[in-house]
PDB file of C-alpha atoms and ligand atoms in Angstrom:
ATOM      1  CA  MET Y  22       7.144-175.412  70.887  1.00 96.00           C
ATOM      2  CA  GLN Y  23       6.814-178.726  72.842  1.00 98.00           C
ATOM      3  CA  ILE Y  24       3.471-179.883  73.132  1.00 98.00           C
ATOM      4  CA  SER Y  25       2.399-182.315  75.746  1.00 98.00           C
ATOM      5  CA  ILE Y  26      -1.074-183.841  75.902  1.00 98.00           C
ATOM      6  CA  SER Y  27      -2.172-185.553  79.228  1.00 97.00           C
ATOM      7  CA  ASN Y  28      -5.277-187.164  80.247  1.00 96.00           C
ATOM      8  CA  THR Y  29      -6.144-184.684  82.907  1.00 97.00           C
ATOM      9  CA  MET Y  30      -5.141-181.376  83.937  1.00 98.00           C
ATOM     10  CA  GLU Y  31      -3.671-182.810  87.295  1.00 97.00           C
ATOM     11  CA  GLU Y  32      -1.110-184.931  85.281  1.00 97.00           C
ATOM     12  CA  ALA Y  33      -0.411-182.119  82.845  1.00 98.00           C
ATOM     13  CA  SER Y  34       0.213-179.775  85.920  1.00 98.00           C
ATOM     14  CA  ALA Y  35       2.530-182.405  87.674  1.00 98.00           C
ATOM     15  CA  LEU Y  36       4.647-182.395  84.362  1.00 97.00           C
ATOM     16  CA  ALA Y  37       4.851-178.625  84.320  1.00 98.00           C
ATOM     17  CA  ALA Y  38       5.643-178.655  88.035  1.00 98.00           C
ATOM     18  CA  LYS Y  39       8.573-181.020  87.678  1.00 98.00           C
ATOM     19  CA  LEU Y  40      10.132-178.490  85.325  1.00 98.00           C
ATOM     20  CA  ILE Y  41       9.936-175.668  88.020  1.00 98.00           C
ATOM     21  CA  GLU Y  42      10.911-178.115  90.778  1.00 98.00           C
ATOM     22  CA  ASP Y  43      14.119-179.223  88.909  1.00 98.00           C
ATOM     23  CA  ALA Y  44      15.166-175.630  87.970  1.00 98.00           C
ATOM     24  CA  VAL Y  45      14.697-174.371  91.736  1.00 98.00           C
ATOM     25  CA  ARG Y  46      16.644-177.555  92.879  1.00 98.00           C
ATOM     26  CA  LYS Y  47      19.379-176.788  90.426  1.00 98.00           C
ATOM     27  CA  ASN Y  48      19.401-172.891  90.840  1.00 98.00           C
ATOM     28  CA  PRO Y  49      17.966-171.891  94.385  1.00 98.00           C
ATOM     29  CA  PHE Y  50      17.883-168.256  93.041  1.00 98.00           C
ATOM     30  CA  THR Y  51      15.469-169.169  90.258  1.00 98.00           C
ATOM     31  CA  VAL Y  52      13.289-166.212  88.945  1.00 98.00           C
ATOM     32  CA  LEU Y  53       9.912-167.221  88.392  1.00 98.00           C
ATOM     33  CA  GLY Y  54       7.098-165.497  86.327  1.00 98.00           C
ATOM     34  CA  LEU Y  55       3.618-166.393  87.717  1.00 98.00           C
ATOM     35  CA  ALA Y  56       0.267-166.343  86.346  1.00 98.00           C
ATOM     36  CA  THR Y  57      -3.173-166.309  88.122  1.00 98.00           C
ATOM     37  CA  GLY Y  58      -6.637-167.564  87.149  1.00 96.00           C
ATOM     38  CA  SER Y  59      -7.973-171.023  87.351  1.00 97.00           C
ATOM     39  CA  THR Y  60      -5.417-172.684  85.106  1.00 98.00           C
ATOM     40  CA  PRO Y  61      -2.287-172.670  87.380  1.00 98.00           C
ATOM     41  CA  LEU Y  62      -4.193-173.783  90.651  1.00 98.00           C
ATOM     42  CA  PRO Y  63      -3.002-177.584  90.162  1.00 98.00           C
ATOM     43  CA  LEU Y  64       0.393-176.415  89.369  1.00 98.00           C
ATOM     44  CA  TYR Y  65       0.591-174.324  92.382  1.00 98.00           C
ATOM     45  CA  ALA Y  66      -0.811-177.344  94.529  1.00 98.00           C
ATOM     46  CA  GLU Y  67       2.164-179.412  93.244  1.00 98.00           C
ATOM     47  CA  LEU Y  68       4.627-176.714  94.254  1.00 98.00           C
ATOM     48  CA  VAL Y  69       3.103-176.630  97.683  1.00 98.00           C
ATOM     49  CA  LYS Y  70       3.524-180.482  97.822  1.00 98.00           C
ATOM     50  CA  ALA Y  71       7.161-180.315  96.636  1.00 98.00           C
ATOM     51  CA  CYS Y  72       7.747-177.618  99.333  1.00 98.00           C
ATOM     52  CA  LYS Y  73       6.244-179.733 102.182  1.00 98.00           C
ATOM     53  CA  GLU Y  74       8.535-182.491 100.868  1.00 98.00           C
ATOM     54  CA  GLY Y  75      11.465-180.237 101.492  1.00 98.00           C
ATOM     55  CA  LEU Y  76      12.087-178.121  98.316  1.00 98.00           C
ATOM     56  CA  ASP Y  77      13.353-174.695  99.292  1.00 98.00           C
ATOM     57  CA  PHE Y  78      11.669-171.596  97.890  1.00 98.00           C
ATOM     58  CA  SER Y  79      13.374-169.126 100.301  1.00 98.00           C
ATOM     59  CA  ARG Y  80      15.648-167.656  97.689  1.00 98.00           C
ATOM     60  CA  VAL Y  81      13.313-167.884  94.737  1.00 98.00           C
ATOM     61  CA  ARG Y  82      12.292-164.490  93.294  1.00 98.00           C
ATOM     62  CA  SER Y  83       8.929-163.947  91.500  1.00 98.00           C
ATOM     63  CA  PHE Y  84       7.061-161.531  89.278  1.00 98.00           C
ATOM     64  CA  ASN Y  85       3.605-161.702  88.317  1.00 98.00           C
ATOM     65  CA  LEU Y  86       2.338-161.190  84.874  1.00 98.00           C
ATOM     66  CA  ASP Y  87      -0.565-158.863  85.759  1.00 98.00           C
ATOM     67  CA  GLU Y  88      -2.905-157.264  88.064  1.00 98.00           C
ATOM     68  CA  TYR Y  89      -6.501-155.658  87.701  1.00 98.00           C
ATOM     69  CA  TYR Y  90      -6.121-151.926  87.573  1.00 98.00           C
ATOM     70  CA  GLY Y  91      -8.048-150.304  90.468  1.00 97.00           C
ATOM     71  CA  LEU Y  92      -8.052-153.242  92.893  1.00 97.00           C
ATOM     72  CA  ALA Y  93      -6.230-152.933  96.213  1.00 97.00           C
ATOM     73  CA  PRO Y  94      -3.854-155.857  97.163  1.00 97.00           C
ATOM     74  CA  ASP Y  95      -6.493-156.843  99.924  1.00 96.00           C
ATOM     75  CA  HIS Y  96      -9.291-157.098  97.489  1.00 96.00           C
ATOM     76  CA  PRO Y  97     -10.361-160.776  97.249  1.00 96.00           C
ATOM     77  CA  GLN Y  98     -10.391-160.722  93.480  1.00 96.00           C
ATOM     78  CA  SER Y  99      -7.062-159.036  93.180  1.00 98.00           C
ATOM     79  CA  TYR Y 100      -4.117-161.053  91.840  1.00 98.00           C
ATOM     80  CA  HIS Y 101      -2.005-159.923  95.074  1.00 98.00           C
ATOM     81  CA  TYR Y 102      -4.719-161.843  97.041  1.00 98.00           C
ATOM     82  CA  PHE Y 103      -4.700-164.719  94.797  1.00 98.00           C
ATOM     83  CA  MET Y 104      -1.065-165.377  95.004  1.00 98.00           C
ATOM     84  CA  ASN Y 105      -1.030-165.041  98.713  1.00 98.00           C
ATOM     85  CA  GLU Y 106      -3.946-167.348  99.178  1.00 98.00           C
ATOM     86  CA  ASN Y 107      -2.955-170.024  96.613  1.00 98.00           C
ATOM     87  CA  LEU Y 108       0.811-169.941  96.700  1.00 98.00           C
ATOM     88  CA  PHE Y 109       3.052-167.594  98.778  1.00 98.00           C
ATOM     89  CA  SER Y 110       1.291-168.378 101.995  1.00 98.00           C
ATOM     90  CA  LYS Y 111       1.788-172.103 101.426  1.00 98.00           C
ATOM     91  CA  ILE Y 112       5.528-172.185 100.503  1.00 98.00           C
ATOM     92  CA  ASN Y 113       8.555-170.965 102.197  1.00 98.00           C
ATOM     93  CA  ILE Y 114       9.058-168.101  99.614  1.00 98.00           C
ATOM     94  CA  ASP Y 115      10.197-164.799 101.403  1.00 98.00           C
ATOM     95  CA  LEU Y 116       7.431-162.316 100.450  1.00 98.00           C
ATOM     96  CA  LYS Y 117      10.030-159.648 100.106  1.00 98.00           C
ATOM     97  CA  ASN Y 118      11.066-161.535  97.027  1.00 98.00           C
ATOM     98  CA  THR Y 119       7.788-161.489  95.295  1.00 98.00           C
ATOM     99  CA  ARG Y 120       6.188-158.838  92.975  1.00 98.00           C
ATOM    100  CA  VAL Y 121       2.741-158.372  91.575  1.00 98.00           C
ATOM    101  CA  PRO Y 122       1.970-155.248  89.736  1.00 98.00           C
ATOM    102  CA  ASP Y 123       0.429-152.435  91.643  1.00 98.00           C
ATOM    103  CA  GLY Y 124      -3.160-152.032  90.728  1.00 98.00           C
ATOM    104  CA  LEU Y 125      -3.352-148.794  92.573  1.00 98.00           C
ATOM    105  CA  ALA Y 126      -0.179-147.176  90.880  1.00 98.00           C
ATOM    106  CA  LYS Y 127      -0.783-143.500  90.415  1.00 97.00           C
ATOM    107  CA  ASP Y 128       1.969-142.843  88.090  1.00 98.00           C
ATOM    108  CA  VAL Y 129       1.339-146.002  85.896  1.00 98.00           C
ATOM    109  CA  PRO Y 130       3.987-145.438  83.224  1.00 98.00           C
ATOM    110  CA  ALA Y 131       6.732-144.905  85.913  1.00 98.00           C
ATOM    111  CA  PHE Y 132       5.485-148.000  87.883  1.00 98.00           C
ATOM    112  CA  CYS Y 133       5.622-150.247  84.545  1.00 98.00           C
ATOM    113  CA  LYS Y 134       9.067-148.866  83.877  1.00 98.00           C
ATOM    114  CA  ALA Y 135      10.239-149.720  87.249  1.00 98.00           C
ATOM    115  CA  TYR Y 136       8.690-153.224  87.212  1.00 98.00           C
ATOM    116  CA  GLU Y 137      10.549-153.902  84.010  1.00 98.00           C
ATOM    117  CA  GLU Y 138      13.813-152.443  85.421  1.00 98.00           C
ATOM    118  CA  GLU Y 139      13.351-154.606  88.596  1.00 98.00           C
ATOM    119  CA  MET Y 140      13.052-157.711  86.565  1.00 98.00           C
ATOM    120  CA  LYS Y 141      15.993-157.046  84.482  1.00 98.00           C
ATOM    121  CA  ALA Y 142      18.002-156.221  87.711  1.00 98.00           C
ATOM    122  CA  ALA Y 143      16.965-159.687  89.087  1.00 98.00           C
ATOM    123  CA  GLY Y 144      18.693-161.160  85.875  1.00 98.00           C
ATOM    124  CA  GLY Y 145      15.322-161.669  84.024  1.00 98.00           C
ATOM    125  CA  VAL Y 146      12.654-164.303  84.135  1.00 98.00           C
ATOM    126  CA  ASP Y 147      13.861-167.961  84.116  1.00 98.00           C
ATOM    127  CA  ILE Y 148      10.567-169.696  83.881  1.00 98.00           C
ATOM    128  CA  GLN Y 149       7.370-167.827  82.910  1.00 99.00           C
ATOM    129  CA  VAL Y 150       4.086-169.669  83.774  1.00 98.00           C
ATOM    130  CA  LEU Y 151       1.274-168.832  81.516  1.00 98.00           C
ATOM    131  CA  GLY Y 152      -2.453-169.549  80.945  1.00 98.00           C
ATOM    132  CA  ILE Y 153      -4.272-168.631  77.805  1.00 98.00           C
ATOM    133  CA  GLY Y 154      -7.572-166.613  77.514  1.00 96.00           C
ATOM    134  CA  SER Y 155     -10.334-167.951  75.212  1.00 95.00           C
ATOM    135  CA  ASP Y 156      -9.442-165.175  72.915  1.00 95.00           C
ATOM    136  CA  GLY Y 157      -5.885-166.075  72.749  1.00 97.00           C
ATOM    137  CA  HIS Y 158      -4.457-163.589  75.225  1.00 97.00           C
ATOM    138  CA  ILE Y 159      -1.340-164.323  77.453  1.00 98.00           C
ATOM    139  CA  GLY Y 160      -1.058-162.068  80.474  1.00 98.00           C
ATOM    140  CA  PHE Y 161      -3.687-159.340  79.621  1.00 98.00           C
ATOM    141  CA  ASN Y 162      -2.126-159.116  76.226  1.00 98.00           C
ATOM    142  CA  GLU Y 163      -5.451-159.013  74.198  1.00 98.00           C
ATOM    143  CA  PRO Y 164      -5.799-159.701  70.455  1.00 98.00           C
ATOM    144  CA  GLY Y 165      -4.146-156.525  68.721  1.00 97.00           C
ATOM    145  CA  SER Y 166      -1.121-156.586  71.259  1.00 98.00           C
ATOM    146  CA  SER Y 167       2.301-155.825  69.793  1.00 98.00           C
ATOM    147  CA  PRO Y 168       4.854-158.417  69.798  1.00 98.00           C
ATOM    148  CA  VAL Y 169       7.288-155.926  71.222  1.00 98.00           C
ATOM    149  CA  SER Y 170       4.773-154.617  73.926  1.00 98.00           C
ATOM    150  CA  ARG Y 171       6.185-154.063  77.448  1.00 98.00           C
ATOM    151  CA  THR Y 172       4.549-153.774  80.770  1.00 98.00           C
ATOM    152  CA  ARG Y 173       1.754-151.320  80.479  1.00 98.00           C
ATOM    153  CA  LEU Y 174      -1.949-150.497  81.227  1.00 98.00           C
ATOM    154  CA  VAL Y 175      -4.174-152.452  78.978  1.00 98.00           C
ATOM    155  CA  SER Y 176      -8.023-152.677  78.225  1.00 98.00           C
ATOM    156  CA  LEU Y 177      -9.774-155.832  78.638  1.00 97.00           C
ATOM    157  CA  THR Y 178     -11.770-157.198  75.811  1.00 96.00           C
ATOM    158  CA  HIS Y 179     -15.506-157.895  76.136  1.00 96.00           C
ATOM    159  CA  SER Y 180     -14.706-161.673  75.994  1.00 94.00           C
ATOM    160  CA  THR Y 181     -12.267-161.542  78.880  1.00 95.00           C
ATOM    161  CA  ILE Y 182     -14.607-159.339  80.846  1.00 97.00           C
ATOM    162  CA  VAL Y 183     -17.281-161.978  80.374  1.00 96.00           C
ATOM    163  CA  ASP Y 184     -14.888-164.937  80.920  1.00 94.00           C
ATOM    164  CA  ASN Y 185     -13.777-163.394  84.361  1.00 95.00           C
ATOM    165  CA  THR Y 186     -17.317-162.449  85.486  1.00 96.00           C
ATOM    166  CA  ARG Y 187     -17.082-165.820  87.179  1.00 94.00           C
ATOM    167  CA  PHE Y 188     -14.794-164.513  89.850  1.00 93.00           C
ATOM    168  CA  PHE Y 189     -16.989-161.475  90.527  1.00 95.00           C
ATOM    169  CA  ALA Y 190     -20.756-160.798  91.714  1.00 95.00           C
ATOM    170  CA  ASN Y 191     -21.743-159.615  88.335  1.00 96.00           C
ATOM    171  CA  GLU Y 192     -20.179-158.423  85.080  1.00 97.00           C
ATOM    172  CA  ALA Y 193     -20.257-154.686  86.081  1.00 96.00           C
ATOM    173  CA  GLU Y 194     -17.647-155.370  88.844  1.00 96.00           C
ATOM    174  CA  VAL Y 195     -14.922-156.860  86.566  1.00 96.00           C
ATOM    175  CA  PRO Y 196     -12.384-154.055  86.120  1.00 97.00           C
ATOM    176  CA  ARG Y 197     -12.092-152.833  82.623  1.00 98.00           C
ATOM    177  CA  GLN Y 198      -8.233-152.266  82.746  1.00 98.00           C
ATOM    178  CA  ALA Y 199      -5.139-154.214  84.097  1.00 98.00           C
ATOM    179  CA  ILE Y 200      -1.388-153.620  84.259  1.00 98.00           C
ATOM    180  CA  SER Y 201       0.131-156.459  82.429  1.00 98.00           C
ATOM    181  CA  MET Y 202       3.575-157.623  81.183  1.00 98.00           C
ATOM    182  CA  GLY Y 203       3.870-157.085  77.425  1.00 98.00           C
ATOM    183  CA  ILE Y 204       4.371-159.858  74.768  1.00 98.00           C
ATOM    184  CA  GLY Y 205       7.979-158.595  74.394  1.00 98.00           C
ATOM    185  CA  THR Y 206       8.507-158.936  78.233  1.00 98.00           C
ATOM    186  CA  VAL Y 207       7.139-162.515  78.173  1.00 98.00           C
ATOM    187  CA  MET Y 208       9.232-163.367  75.122  1.00 98.00           C
ATOM    188  CA  GLU Y 209      12.385-162.457  77.173  1.00 98.00           C
ATOM    189  CA  ALA Y 210      11.852-165.247  79.676  1.00 98.00           C
ATOM    190  CA  ARG Y 211      14.359-168.227  79.309  1.00 98.00           C
ATOM    191  CA  SER Y 212      11.494-170.700  79.181  1.00 98.00           C
ATOM    192  CA  CYS Y 213       7.661-170.408  79.023  1.00 98.00           C
ATOM    193  CA  LEU Y 214       5.258-172.969  80.393  1.00 98.00           C
ATOM    194  CA  LEU Y 215       1.930-172.409  79.127  1.00 98.00           C
ATOM    195  CA  LEU Y 216      -1.005-174.466  80.598  1.00 98.00           C
ATOM    196  CA  ALA Y 217      -4.427-174.876  79.139  1.00 98.00           C
ATOM    197  CA  PHE Y 218      -7.307-176.949  80.064  1.00 98.00           C
ATOM    198  CA  GLY Y 219     -10.990-177.629  79.052  1.00 98.00           C
ATOM    199  CA  LYS Y 220     -13.002-177.404  75.640  1.00 98.00           C
ATOM    200  CA  ASN Y 221     -13.487-173.693  76.023  1.00 96.00           C
ATOM    201  CA  LYS Y 222      -9.646-173.123  75.310  1.00 98.00           C
ATOM    202  CA  ALA Y 223      -9.510-175.574  72.346  1.00 98.00           C
ATOM    203  CA  LYS Y 224      -9.958-172.784  69.743  1.00 98.00           C
ATOM    204  CA  ALA Y 225      -7.371-170.478  71.407  1.00 98.00           C
ATOM    205  CA  VAL Y 226      -4.819-173.464  71.613  1.00 98.00           C
ATOM    206  CA  LYS Y 227      -5.492-174.376  67.975  1.00 98.00           C
ATOM    207  CA  GLY Y 228      -4.476-170.735  67.106  1.00 98.00           C
ATOM    208  CA  MET Y 229      -1.622-170.788  69.362  1.00 98.00           C
ATOM    209  CA  VAL Y 230      -0.045-173.885  68.042  1.00 98.00           C
ATOM    210  CA  GLU Y 231      -1.117-174.370  64.503  1.00 98.00           C
ATOM    211  CA  GLY Y 232      -2.366-171.010  63.421  1.00 98.00           C
ATOM    212  CA  GLY Y 233      -0.343-168.164  61.669  1.00 98.00           C
ATOM    213  CA  ILE Y 234       1.679-165.902  64.073  1.00 98.00           C
ATOM    214  CA  SER Y 235      -0.531-163.053  64.403  1.00 98.00           C
ATOM    215  CA  GLN Y 236      -1.538-160.235  66.900  1.00 97.00           C
ATOM    216  CA  PHE Y 237      -5.156-161.757  66.494  1.00 97.00           C
ATOM    217  CA  CYS Y 238      -3.878-164.598  68.718  1.00 98.00           C
ATOM    218  CA  PRO Y 239      -1.151-163.183  70.946  1.00 98.00           C
ATOM    219  CA  ALA Y 240      -0.229-166.549  72.383  1.00 98.00           C
ATOM    220  CA  SER Y 241       0.753-167.631  68.770  1.00 98.00           C
ATOM    221  CA  PHE Y 242       3.923-165.487  69.349  1.00 98.00           C
ATOM    222  CA  LEU Y 243       5.174-168.334  71.515  1.00 98.00           C
ATOM    223  CA  GLN Y 244       5.870-170.127  68.274  1.00 98.00           C
ATOM    224  CA  MET Y 245       8.825-167.880  68.033  1.00 98.00           C
ATOM    225  CA  HIS Y 246      10.174-168.752  71.560  1.00 98.00           C
ATOM    226  CA  ALA Y 247      13.143-171.029  71.629  1.00 98.00           C
ATOM    227  CA  SER Y 248      11.975-172.776  74.846  1.00 98.00           C
ATOM    228  CA  ALA Y 249       8.211-172.871  74.931  1.00 98.00           C
ATOM    229  CA  TYR Y 250       6.479-175.897  76.655  1.00 98.00           C
ATOM    230  CA  VAL Y 251       2.632-176.311  76.218  1.00 98.00           C
ATOM    231  CA  PHE Y 252       0.828-178.654  78.630  1.00 98.00           C
ATOM    232  CA  LEU Y 253      -2.694-179.588  77.556  1.00 98.00           C
ATOM    233  CA  ASP Y 254      -5.563-181.814  78.542  1.00 98.00           C
ATOM    234  CA  GLU Y 255      -7.458-183.779  75.992  1.00 97.00           C
ATOM    235  CA  ASP Y 256     -10.142-181.236  75.801  1.00 98.00           C
ATOM    236  CA  ALA Y 257      -7.869-178.274  75.281  1.00 98.00           C
ATOM    237  CA  ALA Y 258      -5.974-180.337  72.662  1.00 98.00           C
ATOM    238  CA  SER Y 259      -9.163-181.603  70.946  1.00 98.00           C
ATOM    239  CA  GLU Y 260      -8.942-179.188  67.893  1.00 98.00           C
ATOM    240  CA  LEU Y 261      -5.352-179.692  66.974  1.00 98.00           C
ATOM    241  CA  GLN Y 262      -4.755-181.175  63.659  1.00 98.00           C
ATOM    242  CA  LEU Y 263      -1.657-182.827  64.624  1.00 98.00           C
ATOM    243  CA  LYS Y 264      -2.778-184.166  68.013  1.00 98.00           C
ATOM    244  CA  ASP Y 265      -1.843-187.785  67.313  1.00 97.00           C
ATOM    245  CA  TYR Y 266       1.458-186.779  66.173  1.00 97.00           C
ATOM    246  CA  TYR Y 267       2.200-184.612  69.239  1.00 97.00           C
ATOM    247  CA  LYS Y 268       1.021-187.641  71.394  1.00 96.00           C
ATOM    248  CA  GLU Y 269       3.280-189.999  69.431  1.00 95.00           C
ATOM    249  CA  ILE Y 270       6.497-187.839  69.972  1.00 94.00           C
ATOM    250  CA  GLY Y 271       5.518-187.074  73.377  1.00 91.00           C
ATOM    251  CA  ALA Y 272       5.230-190.742  74.319  1.00 89.00           C
ATOM    252  CA  ALA Y 273       8.616-191.281  72.897  1.00 90.00           C
ATOM    253  CA  ARG Y 274      10.077-188.323  75.029  1.00 87.00           C
TER     254      ARG Y 274
HETATM  255  C1  F6R O  26      -3.637-164.322  84.638  1.00 60.58           C
HETATM  256  C2  F6R O  26      -3.483-164.340  83.246  1.00 60.58           C
HETATM  257  C3  F6R O  26      -4.374-164.652  82.221  1.00 60.58           C
HETATM  258  C4  F6R O  26      -5.008-166.121  82.469  1.00 60.58           C
HETATM  259  C5  F6R O  26      -6.043-166.341  81.432  1.00 60.58           C
HETATM  260  C6  F6R O  26      -6.641-167.805  81.561  1.00 60.58           C
HETATM  261  O1  F6R O  26      -2.609-163.886  85.423  1.00 60.58           O
HETATM  262  O2  F6R O  26      -2.389-163.664  82.874  1.00 60.58           O
HETATM  263  O3  F6R O  26      -3.879-164.625  80.886  1.00 60.58           O
HETATM  264  O4  F6R O  26      -4.098-167.052  82.269  1.00 60.58           O
HETATM  265  O5  F6R O  26      -7.059-165.409  81.364  1.00 60.58           O
HETATM  266  O6  F6R O  26      -7.458-167.532  82.829  1.00 60.58           O
HETATM  267  P1  F6R O  26      -8.014-168.869  83.563  1.00 60.58           P
HETATM  268  O7  F6R O  26      -6.966-169.706  83.753  1.00 60.58           O
HETATM  269  O8  F6R O  26      -8.930-168.531  84.597  1.00 60.58           O
HETATM  270  O9  F6R O  26      -8.808-169.516  82.403  1.00 60.58           O
END
């Protein structure tokens, strides 16, 4: 894991965006794995800026990590809606090249199998963007998720439901299930870029970076990934035992 600690989330997001921009410049057919939630918003703002400055996304393909089960694509809290609002409508990506799991899939196992097959047929994900839940989830792989899990229907933990209530009118409206890429799926991406900001992520970040590799903190499986980059602000890094060391080697890079 390469740990990068910045003063602000904007600075951290600009560093992460640079890796994506360089990849797209080098390979216009880059396959991106994308996340939603509040964390990637400044990263997406950077990509929008890069596109305005001439970076071409027209041949980029994308697969989103997850979608709430039961929400239609036009539901304002669906991840389809989020992606259209915050990225797809603002860059020149071809919507035909974008995929978000179908929250209304009737035959969920068949849908999940097809999603995995489509990713494989696209050549696999080159760069996977990730946030982290306060319980250590990545995608919606909650504590207890198997390291070899694939795209499937998952049940959200109570803590995730509480965390995500801020996007809904009340807790009762938060969907209880989602379709999510599995840990095994995420681990196959050639690179993973995980971003985490704010004090409420500090404990999960500590578990991910310095804890034992365990299903109790699914993000800790990224310790086994050969190309995992972690971008933190000071608050999210605040509980790391080796924080000063990560900063020293970061400055030397
Ligand atoms: C969203 C996703 C989730 C979020 C995580 C953090 O597609 O996969 O794992 O990244 O729940 O959410 P925020 O960024 O809202 O704190």
